mmCIF file of C-alpha atoms in Angstrom:
data_model
loop_
_atom_site.group_PDB
_atom_site.id
_atom_site.type_symbol
_atom_site.label_atom_id
_atom_site.label_comp_id
_atom_site.label_asym_id
_atom_site.label_seq_id
_atom_site.Cartn_x
_atom_site.Cartn_y
_atom_site.Cartn_z
ATOM 1 C CA MET H 94 -82.688 -33.503 57.110
ATOM 2 C CA LYS H 95 -80.715 -32.943 60.331
ATOM 3 C CA ILE H 96 -77.995 -35.484 61.150
ATOM 4 C CA GLY H 97 -76.352 -35.995 64.526
ATOM 5 C CA ILE H 98 -72.908 -37.549 64.825
ATOM 6 C CA THR H 99 -72.036 -38.927 68.230
ATOM 7 C CA GLY H 100 -69.593 -41.269 69.880
ATOM 8 C CA GLY H 101 -67.808 -41.432 73.177
ATOM 9 C CA ILE H 102 -64.674 -39.506 73.981
ATOM 10 C CA GLY H 103 -61.759 -40.983 72.059
ATOM 11 C CA SER H 104 -63.947 -42.705 69.465
ATOM 12 C CA GLY H 105 -62.598 -40.492 66.698
ATOM 13 C CA LYS H 106 -65.867 -38.744 65.839
ATOM 14 C CA SER H 107 -64.048 -35.455 65.188
ATOM 15 C CA TYR H 108 -61.773 -37.241 62.714
ATOM 16 C CA VAL H 109 -64.804 -38.745 60.979
ATOM 17 C CA CYS H 110 -66.356 -35.272 60.884
ATOM 18 C CA ARG H 111 -63.221 -33.896 59.203
ATOM 19 C CA LEU H 112 -63.571 -36.619 56.553
ATOM 20 C CA LEU H 113 -67.194 -35.589 56.018
ATOM 21 C CA GLU H 114 -66.190 -31.919 55.831
ATOM 22 C CA ALA H 115 -63.649 -32.862 53.140
ATOM 23 C CA ARG H 116 -66.699 -34.045 51.155
ATOM 24 C CA GLY H 117 -68.200 -30.555 51.494
ATOM 25 C CA ILE H 118 -70.491 -31.234 54.464
ATOM 26 C CA SER H 119 -70.675 -28.481 57.095
ATOM 27 C CA ILE H 120 -70.810 -29.798 60.641
ATOM 28 C CA TYR H 121 -71.772 -27.879 63.780
ATOM 29 C CA ASP H 122 -69.386 -28.832 66.605
ATOM 30 C CA CYS H 123 -71.341 -28.747 69.890
ATOM 31 C CA ASP H 124 -68.221 -28.971 72.061
ATOM 32 C CA ALA H 125 -66.544 -26.049 70.282
ATOM 33 C CA ALA H 126 -69.805 -24.096 70.379
ATOM 34 C CA ALA H 127 -70.178 -24.679 74.140
ATOM 35 C CA LYS H 128 -66.636 -23.410 74.728
ATOM 36 C CA ARG H 129 -67.230 -20.417 72.450
ATOM 37 C CA LEU H 130 -70.507 -19.538 74.138
ATOM 38 C CA MET H 131 -68.980 -19.866 77.616
ATOM 39 C CA ARG H 132 -66.287 -17.399 76.476
ATOM 40 C CA THR H 133 -68.480 -14.928 74.585
ATOM 41 C CA SER H 134 -72.056 -14.948 75.919
ATOM 42 C CA PRO H 135 -72.425 -12.351 78.694
ATOM 43 C CA ARG H 136 -75.599 -14.057 79.941
ATOM 44 C CA LEU H 137 -73.942 -17.469 80.110
ATOM 45 C CA GLN H 138 -70.874 -15.942 81.794
ATOM 46 C CA GLU H 139 -73.093 -14.430 84.492
ATOM 47 C CA GLN H 140 -74.896 -17.738 85.001
ATOM 48 C CA LEU H 141 -71.646 -19.726 85.199
ATOM 49 C CA THR H 142 -70.116 -17.284 87.653
ATOM 50 C CA ALA H 143 -73.220 -17.523 89.833
ATOM 51 C CA LEU H 144 -73.072 -21.333 89.684
ATOM 52 C CA ILE H 145 -69.328 -22.007 89.984
ATOM 53 C CA GLY H 146 -68.144 -18.861 91.709
ATOM 54 C CA PRO H 147 -65.756 -16.064 90.738
ATOM 55 C CA GLU H 148 -63.049 -18.619 89.859
ATOM 56 C CA ALA H 149 -65.035 -19.532 86.719
ATOM 57 C CA TYR H 150 -63.403 -16.592 84.939
ATOM 58 C CA CYS H 151 -59.962 -15.041 85.398
ATOM 59 C CA ALA H 152 -59.015 -11.554 84.233
ATOM 60 C CA ASP H 153 -56.432 -11.428 81.458
ATOM 61 C CA GLU H 154 -53.819 -8.670 81.076
ATOM 62 C CA ARG H 155 -56.521 -6.317 79.764
ATOM 63 C CA GLY H 156 -58.880 -7.133 82.628
ATOM 64 C CA VAL H 157 -61.204 -9.126 80.376
ATOM 65 C CA GLY H 158 -62.753 -12.273 81.871
ATOM 66 C CA VAL H 159 -61.283 -15.469 80.427
ATOM 67 C CA LEU H 160 -62.878 -18.858 81.032
ATOM 68 C CA ASN H 161 -60.917 -20.804 83.654
ATOM 69 C CA LYS H 162 -61.181 -24.266 82.098
ATOM 70 C CA ALA H 163 -59.460 -25.967 85.047
ATOM 71 C CA ALA H 164 -61.983 -24.502 87.526
ATOM 72 C CA VAL H 165 -64.902 -25.475 85.287
ATOM 73 C CA ALA H 166 -63.534 -29.049 84.898
ATOM 74 C CA ARG H 167 -63.033 -29.375 88.675
ATOM 75 C CA PHE H 168 -66.604 -28.225 89.283
ATOM 76 C CA LEU H 169 -67.966 -30.533 86.579
ATOM 77 C CA LEU H 170 -66.216 -33.645 87.859
ATOM 78 C CA ALA H 171 -66.868 -32.963 91.567
ATOM 79 C CA SER H 172 -70.388 -34.416 91.515
ATOM 80 C CA GLU H 173 -73.216 -35.488 89.257
ATOM 81 C CA ALA H 174 -75.330 -32.642 90.665
ATOM 82 C CA ASN H 175 -72.660 -30.145 89.572
ATOM 83 C CA ALA H 176 -72.532 -31.695 86.103
ATOM 84 C CA GLN H 177 -76.323 -31.505 85.770
ATOM 85 C CA ALA H 178 -76.395 -27.877 86.943
ATOM 86 C CA LEU H 179 -73.693 -26.902 84.444
ATOM 87 C CA ASP H 180 -75.404 -28.804 81.630
ATOM 88 C CA ALA H 181 -78.719 -27.101 82.449
ATOM 89 C CA LEU H 182 -77.083 -23.761 81.607
ATOM 90 C CA VAL H 183 -74.873 -24.700 78.665
ATOM 91 C CA HIS H 184 -77.085 -27.152 76.731
ATOM 92 C CA PRO H 185 -79.971 -24.736 76.046
ATOM 93 C CA ALA H 186 -77.492 -22.106 74.824
ATOM 94 C CA VAL H 187 -75.888 -24.609 72.433
ATOM 95 C CA ALA H 188 -79.267 -25.916 71.202
ATOM 96 C CA ALA H 189 -80.419 -22.375 70.412
ATOM 97 C CA ASP H 190 -77.127 -21.601 68.661
ATOM 98 C CA PHE H 191 -77.417 -24.768 66.532
ATOM 99 C CA ALA H 192 -80.999 -23.922 65.592
ATOM 100 C CA GLN H 193 -79.865 -20.487 64.398
ATOM 101 C CA SER H 194 -76.782 -21.812 62.591
ATOM 102 C CA GLY H 195 -78.561 -23.198 59.530
ATOM 103 C CA ILE H 196 -76.160 -26.166 59.568
ATOM 104 C CA GLY H 197 -77.669 -29.602 58.937
ATOM 105 C CA TRP H 198 -75.094 -31.814 60.656
ATOM 106 C CA MET H 199 -74.218 -31.745 64.357
ATOM 107 C CA GLU H 200 -71.252 -33.341 66.133
ATOM 108 C CA CYS H 201 -72.140 -34.021 69.779
ATOM 109 C CA ALA H 202 -70.365 -36.438 72.117
ATOM 110 C CA ILE H 203 -73.359 -36.549 74.457
ATOM 111 C CA LEU H 204 -76.147 -36.369 71.883
ATOM 112 C CA PHE H 205 -78.549 -38.622 73.796
ATOM 113 C CA GLU H 206 -77.491 -37.572 77.297
ATOM 114 C CA SER H 207 -78.102 -33.913 76.441
ATOM 115 C CA GLY H 208 -81.405 -34.551 74.686
ATOM 116 C CA PHE H 209 -79.974 -33.142 71.451
ATOM 117 C CA ASP H 210 -81.151 -36.266 69.635
ATOM 118 C CA ARG H 211 -84.546 -34.514 69.506
ATOM 119 C CA LEU H 212 -82.915 -31.827 67.300
ATOM 120 C CA VAL H 213 -81.918 -34.302 64.562
ATOM 121 C CA ASP H 214 -83.660 -36.767 62.244
ATOM 122 C CA ARG H 215 -80.912 -39.419 62.038
ATOM 123 C CA VAL H 216 -78.034 -40.388 64.329
ATOM 124 C CA VAL H 217 -74.618 -41.711 63.335
ATOM 125 C CA VAL H 218 -72.450 -43.227 66.064
ATOM 126 C CA VAL H 219 -68.673 -43.506 65.726
ATOM 127 C CA THR H 220 -67.338 -46.459 67.717
ATOM 128 C CA ALA H 221 -63.944 -47.768 68.795
ATOM 129 C CA PRO H 222 -62.808 -50.398 71.305
ATOM 130 C CA GLU H 223 -62.236 -49.087 74.847
ATOM 131 C CA PRO H 224 -58.430 -49.653 74.846
ATOM 132 C CA VAL H 225 -58.146 -47.687 71.589
ATOM 133 C CA ARG H 226 -60.288 -44.867 73.004
ATOM 134 C CA ILE H 227 -58.236 -44.674 76.206
ATOM 135 C CA ALA H 228 -54.952 -44.605 74.285
ATOM 136 C CA ARG H 229 -56.270 -41.803 72.054
ATOM 137 C CA ILE H 230 -57.464 -39.719 75.019
ATOM 138 C CA VAL H 231 -54.214 -40.163 76.967
ATOM 139 C CA GLN H 232 -52.121 -39.220 73.934
ATOM 140 C CA ARG H 233 -54.322 -36.329 72.780
ATOM 141 C CA ASP H 234 -54.947 -34.717 76.162
ATOM 142 C CA GLY H 235 -51.754 -35.705 77.983
ATOM 143 C CA ILE H 236 -53.735 -37.110 80.916
ATOM 144 C CA SER H 237 -53.556 -40.315 82.917
ATOM 145 C CA GLU H 238 -55.486 -43.435 82.030
ATOM 146 C CA GLN H 239 -57.449 -42.951 85.261
ATOM 147 C CA LYS H 240 -58.522 -39.422 84.210
ATOM 148 C CA ALA H 241 -59.419 -40.727 80.733
ATOM 149 C CA ARG H 242 -61.635 -43.375 82.322
ATOM 150 C CA GLN H 243 -63.217 -40.701 84.535
ATOM 151 C CA TRP H 244 -64.163 -38.671 81.447
ATOM 152 C CA MET H 245 -65.468 -41.804 79.709
ATOM 153 C CA ALA H 246 -67.618 -42.639 82.741
ATOM 154 C CA ARG H 247 -69.449 -39.316 82.341
ATOM 155 C CA GLN H 248 -70.879 -40.582 79.059
ATOM 156 C CA TRP H 249 -73.311 -43.354 78.251
ATOM 157 C CA PRO H 250 -71.792 -46.764 77.437
ATOM 158 C CA GLN H 251 -70.937 -47.175 73.771
ATOM 159 C CA ASP H 252 -73.251 -50.199 73.403
ATOM 160 C CA LYS H 253 -76.242 -48.205 74.639
ATOM 161 C CA VAL H 254 -75.550 -45.393 72.147
ATOM 162 C CA ARG H 255 -74.998 -47.940 69.352
ATOM 163 C CA GLU H 256 -78.465 -49.401 70.011
ATOM 164 C CA LEU H 257 -80.118 -45.984 69.681
ATOM 165 C CA ALA H 258 -78.216 -44.825 66.607
ATOM 166 C CA ASP H 259 -79.385 -45.274 63.029
ATOM 167 C CA TYR H 260 -75.901 -45.801 61.525
ATOM 168 C CA GLU H 261 -72.474 -46.853 62.823
ATOM 169 C CA VAL H 262 -68.977 -45.976 61.657
ATOM 170 C CA ALA H 263 -66.278 -48.268 63.125
ATOM 171 C CA ASN H 264 -63.163 -46.201 63.796
ATOM 172 C CA ASP H 265 -61.032 -48.867 65.413
ATOM 173 C CA GLY H 266 -57.799 -47.892 63.676
ATOM 174 C CA GLN H 267 -57.986 -50.950 61.417
ATOM 175 C CA SER H 268 -61.219 -50.595 59.427
ATOM 176 C CA ASP H 269 -61.036 -48.403 56.323
ATOM 177 C CA LEU H 270 -63.115 -45.297 56.953
ATOM 178 C CA GLY H 271 -63.384 -44.213 53.303
ATOM 179 C CA PRO H 272 -65.865 -46.890 52.198
ATOM 180 C CA GLN H 273 -67.837 -46.513 55.426
ATOM 181 C CA ILE H 274 -68.188 -42.757 54.907
ATOM 182 C CA ALA H 275 -69.181 -43.224 51.256
ATOM 183 C CA ARG H 276 -71.803 -45.827 52.239
ATOM 184 C CA LEU H 277 -73.129 -43.586 55.017
ATOM 185 C CA CYS H 278 -73.544 -40.666 52.612
ATOM 186 C CA ARG H 279 -75.348 -42.896 50.099
ATOM 187 C CA LEU H 280 -77.708 -44.226 52.774
ATOM 188 C CA LEU H 281 -78.487 -40.740 54.057
ATOM 189 C CA GLU H 282 -79.153 -39.462 50.535
ATOM 190 C CA GLN H 283 -81.695 -42.276 50.091
ATOM 191 C CA SER H 284 -83.456 -41.467 53.391
#
């Protein structure tokens, strides 16, 4: 069975995934895979350079192209059309990489938006109240509240994702995650 773990930015899904990994569960991290593939896949590098321009990659001291994250983020946030064009290149590469990974669990912030929900049998959503999410993003990334809200706006509303998910883990900073994780694992074993 393939399991997808999702939740908006700042929900704490990566923390929940670390708790699951401590139980011996391997989890494919879509965000890390996208970054890795943008750095290492010659085909994807060519496509991104053609889409974004030569500023997508900067030469390091050895003359090797290094992903210019700031340029990619600027392009991504400039318009919805830019975001869709970037996603149209990166998402298929990540989906293919996941399929070849042999890993049964996937962490993906935009599971439904990307269509990756079709790659899994069950979906777990990690939720947290908006003020908690914003505080986490600001602290973690060292960005303004306005920028945090801009990143959140790129994702589906938490309530919409909650409706589509099969299971929910409340990571509000007050609820005990241990029992929730144990219950989730029991429910998935019974599925």
